[in-house]
Amino acid sequence: MFEECLEVFKRELDYDNNLILDEYIPADGSYIIVDAKGKIKNYQDIKLDKKKRGTSEAVEKGSYFKEICFYDYHSKLISMNKPMDSKKVIHSNNYLAFAVKKESITSKLTETIIDNYYDTLKNPLEAKYKKSKEASKIYQKFEEEYAPVNIEILEKCRSWIKQHIFSIDKLINIDLKKKDYLKIFFEVFEADEEDNKKNKELFIQEDNRYIFPSIYNSNDYNVEVNGKIQGIPDNNMGMNAKKPFLAIKTRKTPAAYLVDINKAILQKQFFEYLMNFAANGKNNIYIDTKNYRIKAYSDQDERDDFDEMASGYYLRIQKGKELEIQIQDNIVDYQNRLKTNFEYMKFISIDIKGDKLPEFAKKYGVYDKRTSVGTLINEIFFSKFLRTNYFIDVNDMSIKDSVLRQNIIMYRNIIFDWVYKGIDNNFSKAEEKFALDLIKNSIRNEDKYNLRPKSQLNLHWSLKDYFLKMKKEQGGDTMADIATKIRTSVKEKIMSKEDLIMPSDDKEYYYAVGQLLSYFIFKSRAGKRMQSMINPVLNAKRDNIIKMRLFQLYKKYNYDISINNYNMKKLYAMILGYKPQNKVNQEMILFGYLDENILLKSNAKTVKKEN
């Protein structure tokens, strides 16, 4: 899997050598470019916009932003475990750059630390790598192939830093109490077009001077094969004395995975590329191994430019102290664009003007993307808590609603697989369970208009119809047909002037139960409907329990029901006289409860007198 991902990345990198820098975001801080004459050529503050997951437009359009990205990328440490400053106060990797936390300038940084830093860079072989035979080999080979350290330029940079760093706030307007960075970059050649190219080439050379001996996780495991050094890459595997269990004791070389320097650098670049996406909030990575392309998206992105993938891999990444790959999965025939459009329909109407509706109750319409349906599920069923809790540890969830929390824990993986990976995993069956659970929970917690549970039932039935279409089960009625048929039939039986007519089937019966429950709750004078009023009927598993609970509610509120309310009597008689054939249909009870109440509409005058 990893080899295939690297192959795709290498092809993209060969096509665009600015692939990594195009998405690169420097750390928060103040950035200075010093020209060949020792003058400050440019000063710019950079700060990540955490909401937009990127830097501001003004910063990106700054005349030197691209140069800052280039210099910063080519002077950063592989990790804090591999510094050039043994005190870890200076965080840059070569003499053309000087990176330090602002607060360290007045508290930790000293001339001794500065000198030790430049002395190490002046003679890395002696000061840094002499204790490691393997690292020394790599460094010596680098010097032979490229060049030794330019002592003159190094001393020039050292001199500028020692002269200005402790009074830098007098040169530029910065607050040295802040915890973000101050980074200084030196352009040592005169900055015409040709010399700027020289500056960049020198930066790359000095960056490589640091990277080559430091690229491996531990040089202790390096081996030479056919004149080439191979070692353990630093990005996706680690071996040291604290992890003896990773060593393969039966092999001459205990490392399970060795690569040459070029491959190790490619892996480093790949992980840096992914880290750039993670820093930008683009946590969903699709690697298309057939068409050789990599696409990254945030959870909110509609992905207009990436609707399908025949084969490849999905990665869910997160920015931490290092890049975290939280999920990886094979993708086969992924289709973000739905084969059949999904229509979010109103099975139950909401009698409130549009301008007074919350946003979640205005989402009706046609959707053609899997991720768009995922957004509906997140917003309507889970009140926007699902998307932010896909990968949070259960103990770290800050969701007070226990039912919502439990359903997220139980079903988040199945939902995520369907939305982002196109994997079914019996999603329709899971949706049936969490939908009914969340609708009942919303009824207990919502206002008198039941906006959320009505929206949830509408979404549930819209999904039900969609899955029937996908299975090509076109012979039966749609949920719209069923809802209209039940609603009309029960109403006609209640309004009929003939003798009592029993429900035609269990669906009509349980719809009637919901209607009567809704009517009794309407009669309550309590300021808020308590769970004890609704739960006994909504959660009943047997019909005799339902009839008993309805009778208890009738006794509780019949003082407020007119003796002339014949429609209510007829509805109640229909319920008492019918014996259902199958198990309790909670879905139809919810439909009857949330639907426009026949008793309240058809008997408005009587209701007004009763109240």
Coordinates of C-alpha atoms in Angstrom, one line a residue:
M1 CA 0.0 0.0 0.0
F2 CA 2.6 2.5 1.1
E3 CA 4.8 1.8 -1.9
E4 CA 1.9 2.5 -4.3
C5 CA 1.2 5.8 -2.5
L6 CA 4.8 6.8 -2.8
E7 CA 4.8 6.0 -6.5
V8 CA 1.8 8.2 -7.1
F9 CA 3.4 11.0 -5.0
K10 CA 6.7 10.7 -6.9
R11 CA 4.9 11.1 -10.2
E12 CA 3.1 14.2 -9.0
L13 CA 6.4 15.6 -7.6
D14 CA 8.2 15.0 -10.9
Y15 CA 5.4 16.8 -12.6
D16 CA 5.4 19.8 -10.2
N17 CA 8.5 20.3 -8.1
N18 CA 6.7 23.0 -6.1
L19 CA 4.1 20.4 -4.9
I20 CA 5.1 20.7 -1.3
L21 CA 5.7 24.4 -1.2
D22 CA 2.4 25.2 -2.8
E23 CA 0.5 24.0 0.3
Y24 CA 3.2 24.9 2.9
I25 CA 2.2 27.1 5.9
P26 CA 5.0 28.5 8.0
A27 CA 4.6 28.4 11.8
D28 CA 3.1 31.5 13.5
G29 CA 5.7 34.2 14.0
S30 CA 7.8 37.0 12.5
Y31 CA 9.9 36.4 9.5
I32 CA 12.9 38.5 8.4
I33 CA 14.9 38.4 5.2
V34 CA 18.4 40.0 5.4
D35 CA 20.1 40.9 2.2
A36 CA 23.7 40.6 1.1
K37 CA 24.6 44.0 2.6
G38 CA 23.2 43.0 6.0
K39 CA 20.1 45.2 5.6
I40 CA 16.6 44.0 6.4
K41 CA 15.0 43.4 3.0
N42 CA 11.6 42.2 4.3
Y43 CA 9.8 41.7 7.5
Q44 CA 6.4 39.9 7.7
D45 CA 4.2 38.5 10.4
I46 CA 2.5 35.2 9.6
K47 CA -0.4 33.7 11.6
L48 CA -2.5 30.7 10.8
D49 CA -6.2 31.4 10.6
K50 CA -7.6 28.5 12.6
K51 CA -11.1 28.9 11.3
K52 CA -10.2 29.1 7.6
R53 CA -7.2 26.7 8.2
G54 CA -4.8 28.8 6.3
T55 CA -3.0 32.1 6.3
S56 CA -4.8 35.3 5.5
E57 CA -5.1 36.5 1.9
A58 CA -3.1 39.6 2.6
V59 CA -0.2 37.5 3.9
E60 CA -0.2 35.2 0.9
K61 CA -0.2 38.1 -1.5
G62 CA 2.8 39.6 0.3
S63 CA 5.6 40.1 -2.1
Y64 CA 8.0 37.8 -0.2
F65 CA 5.6 35.1 1.1
K66 CA 6.7 32.5 -1.4
E67 CA 10.4 33.2 -0.6
I68 CA 9.7 32.9 3.2
C69 CA 7.9 29.6 2.6
F70 CA 11.0 28.4 0.6
Y71 CA 13.6 29.5 3.1
D72 CA 11.6 28.2 6.1
Y73 CA 10.9 24.8 4.5
H74 CA 14.6 24.4 3.6
S75 CA 15.9 25.3 7.1
K76 CA 13.6 23.4 9.4
L77 CA 14.6 20.5 11.7
I78 CA 13.4 17.0 10.9
S79 CA 12.4 16.8 14.6
M80 CA 13.4 18.3 17.9
N81 CA 15.3 15.1 18.6
K82 CA 17.7 16.0 15.8
P83 CA 18.8 19.6 16.5
M84 CA 22.0 21.4 15.4
D85 CA 21.9 23.3 18.7
S86 CA 22.4 20.8 21.5
K87 CA 20.5 23.1 23.9
K88 CA 17.5 23.0 21.5
V89 CA 17.0 26.8 21.8
I90 CA 17.8 27.4 18.1
H91 CA 15.4 25.5 15.8
S92 CA 17.0 26.0 12.4
N93 CA 19.3 23.5 10.6
N94 CA 21.8 25.6 8.7
Y95 CA 23.8 28.8 9.0
L96 CA 21.7 30.7 6.5
A97 CA 18.8 30.6 8.9
F98 CA 18.2 31.4 12.6
A99 CA 14.9 30.3 14.2
V100 CA 14.1 30.9 17.8
K101 CA 11.1 31.3 20.0
K102 CA 10.7 35.0 20.8
E103 CA 10.4 34.4 24.5
S104 CA 13.7 32.5 24.4
I105 CA 15.6 35.6 23.3
T106 CA 15.3 37.2 26.7
S107 CA 15.3 34.1 28.8
K108 CA 17.3 31.2 27.3
L109 CA 19.4 32.4 24.4
T110 CA 23.0 33.3 25.1
E111 CA 26.1 34.2 23.1
T112 CA 27.5 30.9 24.1
I113 CA 24.6 29.0 22.6
I114 CA 24.8 31.1 19.4
D115 CA 28.5 30.3 19.1
N116 CA 28.0 26.6 19.8
Y117 CA 25.3 26.5 17.1
Y118 CA 27.6 28.1 14.5
D119 CA 30.6 26.1 15.6
T120 CA 28.6 22.9 15.0
L121 CA 27.6 24.1 11.6
K122 CA 31.2 25.2 10.8
N123 CA 32.5 21.7 11.3
P124 CA 29.6 19.2 11.5
L125 CA 31.8 16.1 11.0
E126 CA 33.8 16.9 14.1
A127 CA 31.2 18.6 16.2
K128 CA 28.1 16.5 15.4
Y129 CA 28.8 13.2 13.6
K130 CA 32.2 11.9 14.8
K131 CA 30.6 9.7 17.4
S132 CA 28.6 7.8 14.7
K133 CA 30.6 5.9 12.2
E134 CA 27.6 5.6 9.9
A135 CA 26.6 9.3 10.1
S136 CA 30.2 10.3 9.4
K137 CA 30.3 8.2 6.3
I138 CA 27.1 9.8 5.0
Y139 CA 28.4 13.3 5.8
Q140 CA 31.8 12.7 4.2
K141 CA 30.2 11.4 1.1
F142 CA 28.0 14.5 0.9
E143 CA 31.0 16.9 1.2
E144 CA 32.9 15.0 -1.5
E145 CA 29.9 15.2 -3.9
Y146 CA 28.9 18.8 -3.1
A147 CA 31.1 21.2 -1.1
P148 CA 32.5 21.9 2.3
V149 CA 31.0 24.6 4.5
N150 CA 31.6 28.1 3.3
I151 CA 33.2 29.5 6.4
E152 CA 33.3 33.1 5.2
I153 CA 29.5 33.2 4.7
L154 CA 28.9 31.4 8.0
E155 CA 30.9 33.9 10.0
K156 CA 29.1 36.7 8.3
C157 CA 25.8 35.3 9.4
R158 CA 27.1 34.6 12.9
S159 CA 28.3 38.2 13.2
W160 CA 24.9 39.7 12.1
I161 CA 23.0 37.5 14.6
K162 CA 25.3 38.3 17.6
Q163 CA 25.2 42.0 16.8
H164 CA 21.4 42.3 16.4
I165 CA 19.5 39.4 18.0
F166 CA 19.3 40.8 21.5
S167 CA 18.1 44.1 20.3
I168 CA 16.0 42.9 17.4
D169 CA 12.9 44.6 18.8
K170 CA 14.6 48.0 18.1
L171 CA 15.0 47.1 14.4
I172 CA 11.5 45.8 13.9
N173 CA 8.3 46.1 15.9
I174 CA 7.9 42.7 17.7
D175 CA 6.9 41.6 21.1
L176 CA 9.6 39.4 22.6
K177 CA 7.2 38.1 25.3
K178 CA 5.2 36.1 22.7
K179 CA 5.6 32.3 22.4
D180 CA 5.6 32.3 18.6
Y181 CA 8.8 32.3 16.4
L182 CA 11.3 34.8 15.1
K183 CA 13.0 33.4 12.0
I184 CA 15.8 35.2 10.2
F185 CA 17.0 34.2 6.7
F186 CA 20.1 35.4 4.9
E187 CA 20.4 36.0 1.2
V188 CA 24.1 36.2 0.8
F189 CA 24.2 37.0 -2.9
E190 CA 23.0 40.2 -4.5
A191 CA 19.3 39.8 -5.2
D192 CA 18.9 40.1 -9.0
E193 CA 17.1 37.2 -10.7
E194 CA 20.3 35.1 -11.2
D195 CA 21.6 35.7 -7.7
N196 CA 18.3 34.9 -6.1
K197 CA 18.6 31.6 -7.9
K198 CA 22.0 31.2 -6.3
N199 CA 20.6 32.0 -2.9
K200 CA 18.0 29.3 -3.2
E201 CA 20.5 26.8 -4.5
L202 CA 22.7 27.5 -1.5
F203 CA 19.8 27.1 0.9
I204 CA 18.9 23.7 -0.7
Q205 CA 22.6 22.6 -0.4
E206 CA 22.9 23.5 3.3
D207 CA 19.5 22.0 4.0
N208 CA 20.7 18.7 2.4
R209 CA 24.0 19.0 4.4
Y210 CA 21.8 18.6 7.5
I211 CA 19.2 16.1 6.1
F212 CA 21.5 13.5 4.6
P213 CA 23.2 12.4 7.9
S214 CA 19.9 12.9 9.8
I215 CA 17.4 11.3 7.5
Y216 CA 17.4 7.9 9.1
N217 CA 15.6 7.1 12.3
S218 CA 18.8 5.8 13.8
N219 CA 22.1 5.5 12.0
D220 CA 23.0 2.5 14.3
Y221 CA 21.0 0.2 12.0
N222 CA 22.5 1.5 8.7
V223 CA 24.1 -1.1 6.4
E224 CA 26.0 -0.7 3.1
V225 CA 24.6 -2.7 0.2
N226 CA 26.5 -2.5 -3.1
G227 CA 28.2 0.7 -2.1
K228 CA 24.9 2.4 -1.1
I229 CA 23.9 3.1 2.5
Q230 CA 20.5 1.9 3.6
G231 CA 18.7 2.6 6.9
I232 CA 15.4 2.8 8.7
P233 CA 13.3 5.8 7.5
D234 CA 12.3 8.2 10.2
N235 CA 8.6 8.8 9.3
N236 CA 6.7 5.6 9.7
M237 CA 8.9 3.4 11.8
G238 CA 11.2 3.9 14.8
M239 CA 13.8 1.7 16.5
N240 CA 15.8 2.5 19.6
A241 CA 16.7 1.1 23.0
K242 CA 13.3 1.9 24.3
K243 CA 11.6 -0.3 21.6
P244 CA 13.5 -3.6 21.7
F245 CA 10.3 -5.4 20.6
L246 CA 10.6 -3.9 17.1
A247 CA 13.9 -5.7 16.5
I248 CA 13.9 -9.0 14.5
K249 CA 16.3 -11.0 16.6
T250 CA 16.6 -13.8 14.1
R251 CA 18.0 -11.6 11.3
K252 CA 21.6 -10.4 11.0
T253 CA 20.1 -6.9 10.5
P254 CA 17.3 -6.5 13.1
A255 CA 15.6 -3.8 11.1
A256 CA 12.5 -4.9 9.2
Y257 CA 12.6 -2.2 6.6
L258 CA 15.6 -0.5 5.1
V259 CA 15.8 2.1 2.3
D260 CA 18.5 4.1 0.6
I261 CA 18.8 7.9 1.1
N262 CA 16.8 8.8 -2.0
K263 CA 13.9 6.7 -0.9
A264 CA 14.1 8.0 2.7
I265 CA 14.1 11.6 1.4
L266 CA 11.1 10.8 -0.8
Q267 CA 9.2 9.4 2.2
K268 CA 10.1 12.5 4.2
Q269 CA 8.7 14.7 1.5
F270 CA 5.6 12.6 1.3
F271 CA 4.9 13.0 5.0
E272 CA 5.6 16.7 4.8
Y273 CA 3.2 17.0 1.9
L274 CA 0.5 15.3 4.0
M275 CA 1.3 17.5 7.0
N276 CA 0.7 20.5 4.8
F277 CA -2.8 19.2 4.1
A278 CA -3.4 18.5 7.7
A279 CA -2.3 22.0 8.7
N280 CA -4.8 23.4 6.2
G281 CA -7.7 21.3 7.7
K282 CA -7.7 18.9 4.7
N283 CA -7.9 15.7 6.6
N284 CA -9.4 13.4 3.9
I285 CA -6.8 12.2 1.4
Y286 CA -7.6 10.2 -1.7
I287 CA -4.7 8.5 -3.5
D288 CA -5.8 7.3 -7.0
T289 CA -3.4 4.6 -8.1
K290 CA -4.9 4.2 -11.5
N291 CA -4.9 7.8 -12.6
Y292 CA -1.9 8.8 -10.5
R293 CA -3.4 11.8 -8.6
I294 CA -3.7 12.8 -5.0
K295 CA -6.7 14.9 -3.8
A296 CA -7.2 16.3 -0.3
Y297 CA -10.4 17.7 1.2
S298 CA -11.7 19.1 4.4
D299 CA -14.9 17.6 5.8
Q300 CA -16.9 20.6 4.5
D301 CA -15.6 20.5 0.9
E302 CA -18.0 19.4 -1.8
R303 CA -15.3 17.7 -3.9
D304 CA -16.6 19.0 -7.3
D305 CA -13.3 17.9 -8.9
F306 CA -13.1 14.4 -7.6
D307 CA -16.3 12.3 -8.0
E308 CA -14.9 8.9 -8.5
M309 CA -11.9 6.7 -8.1
A310 CA -11.6 3.2 -9.6
S311 CA -8.9 2.0 -7.2
G312 CA -6.6 3.5 -4.6
Y313 CA -6.4 4.4 -1.0
Y314 CA -8.1 6.6 1.5
L315 CA -6.1 8.2 4.4
R316 CA -7.6 10.1 7.3
I317 CA -4.8 12.4 8.7
Q318 CA -4.5 14.7 11.6
K319 CA -1.9 17.2 12.6
G320 CA -0.2 16.4 16.0
K321 CA 3.3 16.7 17.2
E322 CA 3.9 14.7 14.0
L323 CA 1.6 13.6 11.2
E324 CA -1.0 11.1 12.4
I325 CA -2.6 8.7 10.0
Q326 CA -5.8 7.8 11.9
I327 CA -7.4 5.6 9.2
Q328 CA -6.2 4.0 6.0
D329 CA -8.4 1.8 3.8
N330 CA -8.4 0.4 0.3
I331 CA -10.9 2.2 -2.1
V332 CA -12.5 0.3 -4.9
D333 CA -14.9 2.0 -7.3
Y334 CA -15.5 5.0 -5.0
Q335 CA -18.3 7.3 -6.2
N336 CA -18.9 10.6 -4.5
R337 CA -21.4 11.5 -7.1
L338 CA -24.5 9.4 -6.4
K339 CA -25.6 7.0 -9.1
T340 CA -29.2 8.0 -8.2
N341 CA -29.9 11.5 -6.9
F342 CA -31.0 11.7 -3.3
E343 CA -34.1 13.8 -2.6
Y344 CA -34.8 15.1 0.9
M345 CA -38.6 15.4 1.0
K346 CA -41.2 16.7 3.4
F347 CA -43.4 13.8 4.5
I348 CA -44.5 15.8 7.5
S349 CA -45.1 19.5 6.9
I350 CA -43.9 22.3 9.3
D351 CA -46.3 25.1 9.7
I352 CA -43.9 27.9 10.4
K353 CA -42.8 30.7 8.1
G354 CA -39.4 30.1 6.4
D355 CA -37.8 33.2 7.9
K356 CA -38.4 31.8 11.4
L357 CA -37.1 28.4 10.7
P358 CA -33.6 27.3 11.9
E359 CA -31.1 26.4 9.1
F360 CA -31.4 22.7 9.7
A361 CA -35.1 22.8 8.8
K362 CA -34.5 24.5 5.4
K363 CA -32.4 21.7 3.7
Y364 CA -35.1 20.1 1.6
G365 CA -34.2 19.4 -2.0
V366 CA -32.2 17.2 -4.4
Y367 CA -28.6 16.2 -3.6
D368 CA -26.2 14.5 -6.0
K369 CA -23.2 13.9 -3.8
R370 CA -22.5 11.4 -1.0
T371 CA -20.7 14.0 1.1
S372 CA -23.7 16.3 0.8
V373 CA -25.9 13.6 2.3
G374 CA -23.3 13.1 4.9
T375 CA -23.6 16.8 5.8
L376 CA -27.4 16.4 6.2
I377 CA -26.9 13.4 8.5
N378 CA -24.4 15.4 10.6
E379 CA -26.6 18.5 10.9
I380 CA -30.1 17.0 11.2
F381 CA -29.7 13.8 13.0
F382 CA -26.6 14.6 15.1
S383 CA -27.0 18.4 15.5
K384 CA -23.5 18.9 14.0
F385 CA -21.8 16.8 16.7
L386 CA -20.9 13.8 14.5
R387 CA -18.4 15.4 12.2
T388 CA -16.3 16.8 15.0
N389 CA -16.4 13.5 17.0
Y390 CA -15.5 11.0 14.3
F391 CA -12.1 10.3 15.8
I392 CA -12.2 11.7 19.3
D393 CA -11.5 9.3 22.0
V394 CA -14.6 8.3 23.9
N395 CA -13.3 9.7 27.2
D396 CA -12.6 13.1 25.5
M397 CA -16.1 13.6 24.1
S398 CA -17.8 16.7 25.6
I399 CA -21.4 15.8 24.7
K400 CA -23.8 16.1 27.6
D401 CA -26.7 14.4 25.8
S402 CA -26.2 10.7 26.6
V403 CA -28.4 9.3 23.8
L404 CA -26.6 11.5 21.2
R405 CA -23.2 10.5 22.6
Q406 CA -24.1 6.8 22.6
N407 CA -25.3 6.8 19.0
I408 CA -22.2 8.7 17.8
I409 CA -20.0 6.1 19.5
M410 CA -22.0 3.1 18.1
Y411 CA -22.5 4.3 14.5
R412 CA -19.8 6.9 13.6
N413 CA -17.5 4.3 11.9
I414 CA -20.3 2.9 9.7
I415 CA -21.5 6.4 8.7
F416 CA -17.9 7.6 8.0
D417 CA -17.3 4.5 5.8
W418 CA -20.4 5.2 3.7
V419 CA -19.8 9.0 3.3
Y420 CA -16.1 9.2 2.8
K421 CA -15.1 5.7 1.5
G422 CA -18.2 4.5 -0.3
I423 CA -18.3 1.4 1.8
D424 CA -21.8 0.2 2.6
N425 CA -21.3 -2.0 5.7
N426 CA -25.1 -2.4 6.0
F427 CA -25.4 1.4 6.4
S428 CA -29.2 1.3 5.7
K429 CA -29.8 -1.0 8.6
A430 CA -27.6 1.1 10.9
E431 CA -29.5 4.3 9.8
E432 CA -32.8 2.6 10.7
K433 CA -31.6 2.1 14.3
F434 CA -29.9 5.5 15.0
A435 CA -32.6 7.4 13.2
L436 CA -35.4 6.1 15.4
D437 CA -33.3 6.5 18.6
L438 CA -32.4 10.1 17.8
I439 CA -36.0 11.0 16.8
K440 CA -37.4 9.8 20.1
N441 CA -34.6 11.6 21.9
S442 CA -35.4 14.9 20.0
I443 CA -39.1 14.6 20.9
R444 CA -38.2 14.5 24.6
N445 CA -35.9 17.6 24.2
E446 CA -37.5 19.8 21.5
D447 CA -39.8 22.7 21.6
K448 CA -43.6 22.6 21.0
Y449 CA -43.1 22.7 17.2
N450 CA -41.0 19.5 17.1
L451 CA -38.9 21.0 14.3
R452 CA -35.9 18.7 14.7
P453 CA -37.7 15.4 15.2
K454 CA -40.0 16.2 12.2
S455 CA -36.9 17.1 10.1
Q456 CA -35.2 13.8 11.3
L457 CA -38.2 11.7 10.3
N458 CA -38.4 13.3 6.9
L459 CA -34.7 12.6 6.4
H460 CA -35.0 9.0 7.6
W461 CA -37.9 8.3 5.2
S462 CA -36.0 10.1 2.4
L463 CA -33.0 7.8 3.0
K464 CA -35.4 4.8 3.2
D465 CA -36.8 5.6 -0.2
Y466 CA -33.3 6.2 -1.6
F467 CA -32.1 2.8 -0.5
L468 CA -35.1 1.1 -2.0
K469 CA -34.3 2.8 -5.3
M470 CA -30.7 1.7 -5.1
K471 CA -31.8 -1.9 -4.5
K472 CA -34.2 -1.5 -7.5
E473 CA -37.2 -2.5 -5.3
Q474 CA -39.6 -0.5 -7.3
G475 CA -42.6 -2.8 -6.9
G476 CA -43.7 -1.5 -3.5
D477 CA -45.0 1.9 -2.4
T478 CA -42.7 4.7 -1.6
M479 CA -42.7 6.3 1.9
A480 CA -44.6 9.2 0.4
D481 CA -47.3 6.9 -0.9
I482 CA -47.5 5.0 2.4
A483 CA -47.6 8.2 4.5
T484 CA -50.4 9.7 2.4
K485 CA -52.4 6.5 2.4
I486 CA -52.2 6.1 6.2
R487 CA -53.0 9.7 6.9
T488 CA -56.0 9.8 4.6
S489 CA -57.4 6.5 5.7
V490 CA -57.3 7.2 9.4
K491 CA -58.8 10.6 8.9
E492 CA -61.6 9.3 6.8
K493 CA -62.4 6.7 9.5
I494 CA -62.5 9.2 12.3
M495 CA -64.5 11.7 10.3
S496 CA -67.0 9.1 9.0
K497 CA -70.6 9.4 10.1
E498 CA -70.9 5.6 9.9
D499 CA -70.3 3.2 12.6
L500 CA -66.9 2.6 14.0
I501 CA -64.4 1.3 11.4
M502 CA -61.3 -0.5 12.6
P503 CA -57.8 0.2 11.3
S504 CA -57.0 -1.6 8.0
D505 CA -53.6 -2.9 9.3
D506 CA -50.9 -2.5 11.9
K507 CA -49.5 0.6 10.3
E508 CA -52.8 2.5 10.5
Y509 CA -53.2 1.3 14.1
Y510 CA -49.8 2.5 15.3
Y511 CA -50.3 5.8 13.4
A512 CA -53.6 6.2 15.4
V513 CA -51.7 5.5 18.6
G514 CA -49.3 8.3 17.8
Q515 CA -52.1 10.7 17.0
L516 CA -53.9 9.9 20.3
L517 CA -50.6 10.3 22.3
S518 CA -50.0 13.7 20.6
Y519 CA -53.6 14.8 21.6
F520 CA -53.1 13.8 25.2
I521 CA -49.8 15.5 25.5
F522 CA -51.4 18.6 24.0
K523 CA -53.8 18.6 26.9
S524 CA -51.0 18.7 29.4
R525 CA -50.8 22.0 31.2
A526 CA -47.1 21.5 32.1
G527 CA -44.7 24.1 30.8
K528 CA -42.4 21.3 29.5
R529 CA -43.2 17.8 28.3
M530 CA -41.3 15.5 30.7
Q531 CA -39.9 12.1 29.5
S532 CA -42.2 10.3 31.9
M533 CA -45.1 11.5 29.8
I534 CA -43.9 10.2 26.4
N535 CA -41.4 7.4 27.1
P536 CA -43.8 4.8 28.3
V537 CA -45.7 4.7 24.9
L538 CA -42.7 5.4 22.6
N539 CA -40.6 2.7 24.2
A540 CA -43.3 0.1 24.8
K541 CA -42.5 -3.3 23.4
R542 CA -45.9 -4.9 23.7
D543 CA -49.4 -3.7 22.6
N544 CA -51.0 -4.3 26.0
I545 CA -48.5 -1.9 27.6
I546 CA -49.3 0.8 25.0
K547 CA -53.1 0.4 25.7
M548 CA -52.4 0.6 29.4
R549 CA -50.3 3.7 29.1
L550 CA -52.8 5.5 26.9
F551 CA -55.5 4.7 29.4
Q552 CA -53.4 6.2 32.2
L553 CA -53.0 9.4 30.1
Y554 CA -56.7 9.4 29.4
K555 CA -57.6 9.2 33.1
K556 CA -55.1 12.0 33.7
Y557 CA -56.5 14.4 31.2
N558 CA -60.1 13.5 30.6
Y559 CA -61.2 16.3 32.9
D560 CA -60.3 18.6 30.0
I561 CA -61.9 16.6 27.2
S562 CA -65.4 17.5 26.2
I563 CA -68.0 14.7 26.4
N564 CA -69.0 15.9 22.9
N565 CA -65.6 15.2 21.4
Y566 CA -66.8 12.4 19.2
N567 CA -63.7 12.3 17.0
M568 CA -61.5 11.6 20.0
K569 CA -63.9 8.9 21.2
K570 CA -63.9 7.2 17.8
L571 CA -60.1 7.4 17.6
Y572 CA -59.7 5.9 21.0
A573 CA -62.3 3.2 20.2
M574 CA -60.4 2.2 17.1
I575 CA -57.3 1.7 19.2
L576 CA -59.0 -0.3 21.9
G577 CA -60.8 -2.5 19.4
Y578 CA -57.8 -3.4 17.3
K579 CA -55.4 -6.2 18.0
P580 CA -52.1 -5.8 16.0
Q581 CA -50.6 -8.9 14.3
N582 CA -46.9 -8.0 14.4
K583 CA -44.4 -6.4 16.8
V584 CA -44.8 -2.7 17.9
N585 CA -44.1 -0.4 15.0
Q586 CA -42.3 2.5 16.7
E587 CA -41.8 4.3 13.4
M588 CA -45.5 4.6 12.8
I589 CA -46.1 5.8 16.3
L590 CA -43.6 8.5 15.7
F591 CA -45.2 9.4 12.4
G592 CA -48.7 9.7 14.1
Y593 CA -47.2 11.7 17.0
L594 CA -45.3 14.2 14.8
D595 CA -47.9 14.5 12.0
E596 CA -50.5 17.2 12.0
N597 CA -53.1 16.1 14.6
I598 CA -56.4 15.1 13.1
L599 CA -58.3 15.8 16.3
L600 CA -56.9 19.2 16.7
K601 CA -57.5 20.2 13.1
S602 CA -60.9 18.7 12.4
N603 CA -62.4 19.6 15.8
A604 CA -60.9 23.0 16.2
K605 CA -64.1 24.6 17.7
T606 CA -64.4 21.9 20.3
V607 CA -60.7 22.1 21.2
K608 CA -61.0 25.9 21.6
K609 CA -64.0 25.4 24.0
E610 CA -62.0 22.7 25.9
N611 CA -59.1 25.1 26.4

